[in-house]
């Protein structure tokens, strides 16, 4: 029977995704430290399955204080990543290059977006590379695009994987969030790969 929802993942599967998050975000911290020329550390990611309704409520609540980026996933599995960037974190990254106060998308110009897109490319690529290595699958990603309605991005999904990470940049903690949304037909192959990995 097909696995139609993340709620059917067992704790070992969640631990495997936590490992992916740990490896991927660890690589992200290294790449980000080079990008912003500042020492960057990272917490162990908090990975949990969240019902879509709860996620919609959260995304609606933070929509005014966070920037949403969508990355399409193609290859052996398909779906998307949502990268949710609190405005404080976006401002910290942009301020590496020039001073800028940010609260919503309306505050950003073309140059600001280029910085955010570059950062999102780094974070999404590192996470997907770690996932690809763990599963032994070919996974590709699209160029990030912005979303002005994050809650709508999870429509039609009963549950999702929420990845909450803290980045420490020059002793200042910055929150960073990702939501992994594989298409329904992609979750079964992921589970099978995780089972094979455990059996080795």
mmCIF file of C-alpha atoms in Angstrom:
data_model
loop_
_atom_site.group_PDB
_atom_site.id
_atom_site.type_symbol
_atom_site.label_atom_id
_atom_site.label_comp_id
_atom_site.label_asym_id
_atom_site.label_seq_id
_atom_site.Cartn_x
_atom_site.Cartn_y
_atom_site.Cartn_z
ATOM 1 C CA UNK A 1 0.000 0.000 0.000
ATOM 2 C CA UNK A 2 1.329 3.419 -0.873
ATOM 3 C CA UNK A 3 2.573 5.732 1.826
ATOM 4 C CA UNK A 4 0.387 8.785 1.258
ATOM 5 C CA UNK A 5 1.427 10.909 4.212
ATOM 6 C CA UNK A 6 4.456 11.651 6.327
ATOM 7 C CA UNK A 7 2.404 10.586 9.354
ATOM 8 C CA UNK A 8 3.131 6.957 8.398
ATOM 9 C CA UNK A 9 6.866 7.449 8.789
ATOM 10 C CA UNK A 10 8.265 5.695 11.842
ATOM 11 C CA UNK A 11 10.793 7.250 14.275
ATOM 12 C CA UNK A 12 13.731 5.648 12.443
ATOM 13 C CA UNK A 13 12.642 7.289 9.184
ATOM 14 C CA UNK A 14 12.375 10.653 10.940
ATOM 15 C CA UNK A 15 15.851 10.118 12.414
ATOM 16 C CA UNK A 16 17.170 9.541 8.894
ATOM 17 C CA UNK A 17 15.643 12.821 7.721
ATOM 18 C CA UNK A 18 17.135 14.491 10.800
ATOM 19 C CA UNK A 19 20.519 13.131 9.723
ATOM 20 C CA UNK A 20 19.949 14.577 6.249
ATOM 21 C CA UNK A 21 19.085 17.912 7.803
ATOM 22 C CA UNK A 22 22.143 17.793 10.042
ATOM 23 C CA UNK A 23 24.524 16.989 7.176
ATOM 24 C CA UNK A 24 22.880 19.346 4.707
ATOM 25 C CA UNK A 25 22.608 22.281 7.070
ATOM 26 C CA UNK A 26 26.133 21.660 8.356
ATOM 27 C CA UNK A 27 27.386 22.042 4.795
ATOM 28 C CA UNK A 28 25.134 25.072 4.461
ATOM 29 C CA UNK A 29 26.739 26.706 7.494
ATOM 30 C CA UNK A 30 30.181 26.227 5.947
ATOM 31 C CA UNK A 31 29.106 27.644 2.580
ATOM 32 C CA UNK A 32 27.203 30.491 4.214
ATOM 33 C CA UNK A 33 30.198 31.470 6.337
ATOM 34 C CA UNK A 34 32.189 31.894 3.118
ATOM 35 C CA UNK A 35 29.382 33.862 1.468
ATOM 36 C CA UNK A 36 28.995 36.356 4.329
ATOM 37 C CA UNK A 37 32.613 36.183 5.506
ATOM 38 C CA UNK A 38 31.564 35.448 9.095
ATOM 39 C CA UNK A 39 31.954 32.377 11.327
ATOM 40 C CA UNK A 40 28.706 30.413 11.204
ATOM 41 C CA UNK A 41 27.631 27.538 13.432
ATOM 42 C CA UNK A 42 24.450 25.501 13.430
ATOM 43 C CA UNK A 43 22.192 23.702 15.882
ATOM 44 C CA UNK A 44 20.999 20.125 15.453
ATOM 45 C CA UNK A 45 17.911 20.497 13.229
ATOM 46 C CA UNK A 46 14.521 19.911 14.802
ATOM 47 C CA UNK A 47 12.757 17.656 12.284
ATOM 48 C CA UNK A 48 9.112 16.817 12.787
ATOM 49 C CA UNK A 49 6.010 15.769 10.892
ATOM 50 C CA UNK A 50 3.425 18.553 10.919
ATOM 51 C CA UNK A 51 -0.193 18.349 9.778
ATOM 52 C CA UNK A 52 -0.857 20.631 6.825
ATOM 53 C CA UNK A 53 -3.559 22.596 8.669
ATOM 54 C CA UNK A 54 -1.136 23.403 11.487
ATOM 55 C CA UNK A 55 1.533 24.337 8.949
ATOM 56 C CA UNK A 56 -0.899 26.656 7.140
ATOM 57 C CA UNK A 57 -1.695 28.417 10.410
ATOM 58 C CA UNK A 58 2.012 28.856 11.127
ATOM 59 C CA UNK A 59 2.810 30.057 7.611
ATOM 60 C CA UNK A 60 -0.078 32.516 7.686
ATOM 61 C CA UNK A 61 1.060 33.843 11.069
ATOM 62 C CA UNK A 62 4.647 34.464 9.951
ATOM 63 C CA UNK A 63 3.871 35.637 6.410
ATOM 64 C CA UNK A 64 4.356 39.276 7.315
ATOM 65 C CA UNK A 65 7.731 38.705 8.961
ATOM 66 C CA UNK A 66 9.316 36.079 6.719
ATOM 67 C CA UNK A 67 10.330 35.667 3.103
ATOM 68 C CA UNK A 68 9.219 32.517 1.310
ATOM 69 C CA UNK A 69 11.195 30.787 -1.418
ATOM 70 C CA UNK A 70 10.069 27.736 -3.409
ATOM 71 C CA UNK A 71 12.485 25.252 -4.985
ATOM 72 C CA UNK A 72 11.112 22.553 -7.305
ATOM 73 C CA UNK A 73 12.610 19.064 -6.977
ATOM 74 C CA UNK A 74 12.961 16.809 -10.028
ATOM 75 C CA UNK A 75 14.765 13.583 -10.887
ATOM 76 C CA UNK A 76 14.203 10.212 -9.204
ATOM 77 C CA UNK A 77 11.793 11.945 -6.845
ATOM 78 C CA UNK A 78 9.715 15.070 -7.389
ATOM 79 C CA UNK A 79 8.218 17.684 -5.125
ATOM 80 C CA UNK A 80 9.372 20.959 -3.643
ATOM 81 C CA UNK A 81 11.223 22.596 -0.805
ATOM 82 C CA UNK A 82 9.891 25.684 0.897
ATOM 83 C CA UNK A 83 12.624 27.837 2.398
ATOM 84 C CA UNK A 84 11.209 30.235 4.975
ATOM 85 C CA UNK A 85 13.613 33.047 5.773
ATOM 86 C CA UNK A 86 12.747 35.323 8.712
ATOM 87 C CA UNK A 87 13.260 38.954 7.763
ATOM 88 C CA UNK A 88 15.909 39.343 10.486
ATOM 89 C CA UNK A 89 17.985 36.571 8.885
ATOM 90 C CA UNK A 90 17.519 38.032 5.390
ATOM 91 C CA UNK A 91 18.601 41.410 6.690
ATOM 92 C CA UNK A 92 21.680 39.903 8.349
ATOM 93 C CA UNK A 93 22.782 38.287 5.084
ATOM 94 C CA UNK A 94 22.099 41.380 2.964
ATOM 95 C CA UNK A 95 23.868 43.608 5.488
ATOM 96 C CA UNK A 96 27.026 41.652 4.782
ATOM 97 C CA UNK A 97 27.155 43.601 1.530
ATOM 98 C CA UNK A 98 25.335 46.847 2.380
ATOM 99 C CA UNK A 99 23.025 48.308 5.034
ATOM 100 C CA UNK A 100 19.337 47.569 4.554
ATOM 101 C CA UNK A 101 16.267 47.412 6.796
ATOM 102 C CA UNK A 102 13.867 44.603 5.838
ATOM 103 C CA UNK A 103 10.449 43.617 7.113
ATOM 104 C CA UNK A 104 8.482 42.399 4.051
ATOM 105 C CA UNK A 105 8.995 41.585 0.371
ATOM 106 C CA UNK A 106 8.020 45.166 -0.449
ATOM 107 C CA UNK A 107 11.267 46.394 1.097
ATOM 108 C CA UNK A 108 13.427 44.400 -1.320
ATOM 109 C CA UNK A 109 14.817 45.593 -4.626
ATOM 110 C CA UNK A 110 16.401 43.592 -7.438
ATOM 111 C CA UNK A 111 19.844 43.634 -5.819
ATOM 112 C CA UNK A 112 18.411 42.421 -2.497
ATOM 113 C CA UNK A 113 16.639 39.548 -4.228
ATOM 114 C CA UNK A 114 19.844 38.464 -5.949
ATOM 115 C CA UNK A 115 21.486 38.065 -2.528
ATOM 116 C CA UNK A 116 18.514 36.111 -1.133
ATOM 117 C CA UNK A 117 18.371 33.896 -4.238
ATOM 118 C CA UNK A 118 22.075 33.118 -3.886
ATOM 119 C CA UNK A 119 21.652 32.194 -0.231
ATOM 120 C CA UNK A 120 18.613 30.033 -1.036
ATOM 121 C CA UNK A 121 20.555 28.276 -3.791
ATOM 122 C CA UNK A 122 23.238 27.428 -1.236
ATOM 123 C CA UNK A 123 20.885 26.160 1.467
ATOM 124 C CA UNK A 124 18.617 24.145 -0.840
ATOM 125 C CA UNK A 125 21.504 22.634 -2.818
ATOM 126 C CA UNK A 126 23.307 21.477 0.325
ATOM 127 C CA UNK A 127 20.155 19.907 1.762
ATOM 128 C CA UNK A 128 19.241 18.162 -1.494
ATOM 129 C CA UNK A 129 22.814 16.927 -1.990
ATOM 130 C CA UNK A 130 22.708 15.344 1.474
ATOM 131 C CA UNK A 131 19.313 13.778 0.694
ATOM 132 C CA UNK A 132 20.591 12.476 -2.652
ATOM 133 C CA UNK A 133 23.642 10.896 -0.999
ATOM 134 C CA UNK A 134 21.535 9.295 1.738
ATOM 135 C CA UNK A 135 19.006 7.794 -0.680
ATOM 136 C CA UNK A 136 21.359 7.031 -3.562
ATOM 137 C CA UNK A 137 19.018 8.905 -5.889
ATOM 138 C CA UNK A 138 19.481 11.553 -8.553
ATOM 139 C CA UNK A 139 17.761 14.724 -7.360
ATOM 140 C CA UNK A 140 17.889 18.075 -9.123
ATOM 141 C CA UNK A 141 16.553 21.462 -8.076
ATOM 142 C CA UNK A 142 15.169 24.489 -9.881
ATOM 143 C CA UNK A 143 16.172 28.101 -9.527
ATOM 144 C CA UNK A 144 14.420 29.459 -6.410
ATOM 145 C CA UNK A 145 11.307 31.530 -6.902
ATOM 146 C CA UNK A 146 9.597 33.679 -4.328
ATOM 147 C CA UNK A 147 6.178 32.930 -2.905
ATOM 148 C CA UNK A 148 3.901 35.607 -1.514
ATOM 149 C CA UNK A 149 1.424 33.018 -0.220
ATOM 150 C CA UNK A 150 3.310 30.298 1.621
ATOM 151 C CA UNK A 151 0.154 28.784 3.103
ATOM 152 C CA UNK A 152 -1.152 28.052 -0.409
ATOM 153 C CA UNK A 153 2.009 26.075 -1.192
ATOM 154 C CA UNK A 154 0.949 23.250 1.151
ATOM 155 C CA UNK A 155 -2.585 22.880 -0.252
ATOM 156 C CA UNK A 156 -3.515 19.280 -0.977
ATOM 157 C CA UNK A 157 -0.856 17.873 1.356
ATOM 158 C CA UNK A 158 -2.136 16.045 4.475
ATOM 159 C CA UNK A 159 1.196 16.369 6.277
ATOM 160 C CA UNK A 160 4.727 17.573 5.659
ATOM 161 C CA UNK A 161 8.240 17.469 7.031
ATOM 162 C CA UNK A 162 9.212 20.619 8.930
ATOM 163 C CA UNK A 163 12.909 21.344 9.490
ATOM 164 C CA UNK A 164 13.748 24.018 12.059
ATOM 165 C CA UNK A 165 17.378 25.099 12.377
ATOM 166 C CA UNK A 166 19.222 27.765 14.330
ATOM 167 C CA UNK A 167 22.247 29.374 12.704
ATOM 168 C CA UNK A 168 24.683 31.214 14.960
ATOM 169 C CA UNK A 169 26.398 34.049 13.112
ATOM 170 C CA UNK A 170 28.888 36.073 15.146
ATOM 171 C CA UNK A 171 27.207 34.788 18.334
ATOM 172 C CA UNK A 172 23.781 36.005 17.147
ATOM 173 C CA UNK A 173 21.153 33.297 16.672
ATOM 174 C CA UNK A 174 19.195 33.348 13.403
ATOM 175 C CA UNK A 175 16.264 31.027 12.705
ATOM 176 C CA UNK A 176 15.941 29.196 9.402
ATOM 177 C CA UNK A 177 13.085 26.932 8.315
ATOM 178 C CA UNK A 178 12.553 24.428 5.523
ATOM 179 C CA UNK A 179 9.528 22.375 4.570
ATOM 180 C CA UNK A 180 10.063 19.238 2.471
ATOM 181 C CA UNK A 181 7.085 18.373 0.266
ATOM 182 C CA UNK A 182 7.715 15.348 -1.953
ATOM 183 C CA UNK A 183 4.917 14.481 -4.348
ATOM 184 C CA UNK A 184 2.676 11.634 -3.195
ATOM 185 C CA UNK A 185 4.214 9.097 -5.590
ATOM 186 C CA UNK A 186 7.736 9.943 -4.386
ATOM 187 C CA UNK A 187 7.295 9.079 -0.717
ATOM 188 C CA UNK A 188 7.173 5.293 -1.243
ATOM 189 C CA UNK A 189 10.564 5.173 -3.061
ATOM 190 C CA UNK A 190 12.051 7.289 -0.274
ATOM 191 C CA UNK A 191 10.789 4.862 2.384
ATOM 192 C CA UNK A 192 12.098 1.861 0.441
ATOM 193 C CA UNK A 193 15.540 3.454 0.154
ATOM 194 C CA UNK A 194 15.557 4.148 3.892
ATOM 195 C CA UNK A 195 14.641 0.506 4.596
ATOM 196 C CA UNK A 196 17.461 -0.738 2.352
ATOM 197 C CA UNK A 197 19.889 1.625 4.041
ATOM 198 C CA UNK A 198 18.937 0.282 7.483
ATOM 199 C CA UNK A 199 19.316 -3.317 6.298
ATOM 200 C CA UNK A 200 22.948 -2.808 5.207
#
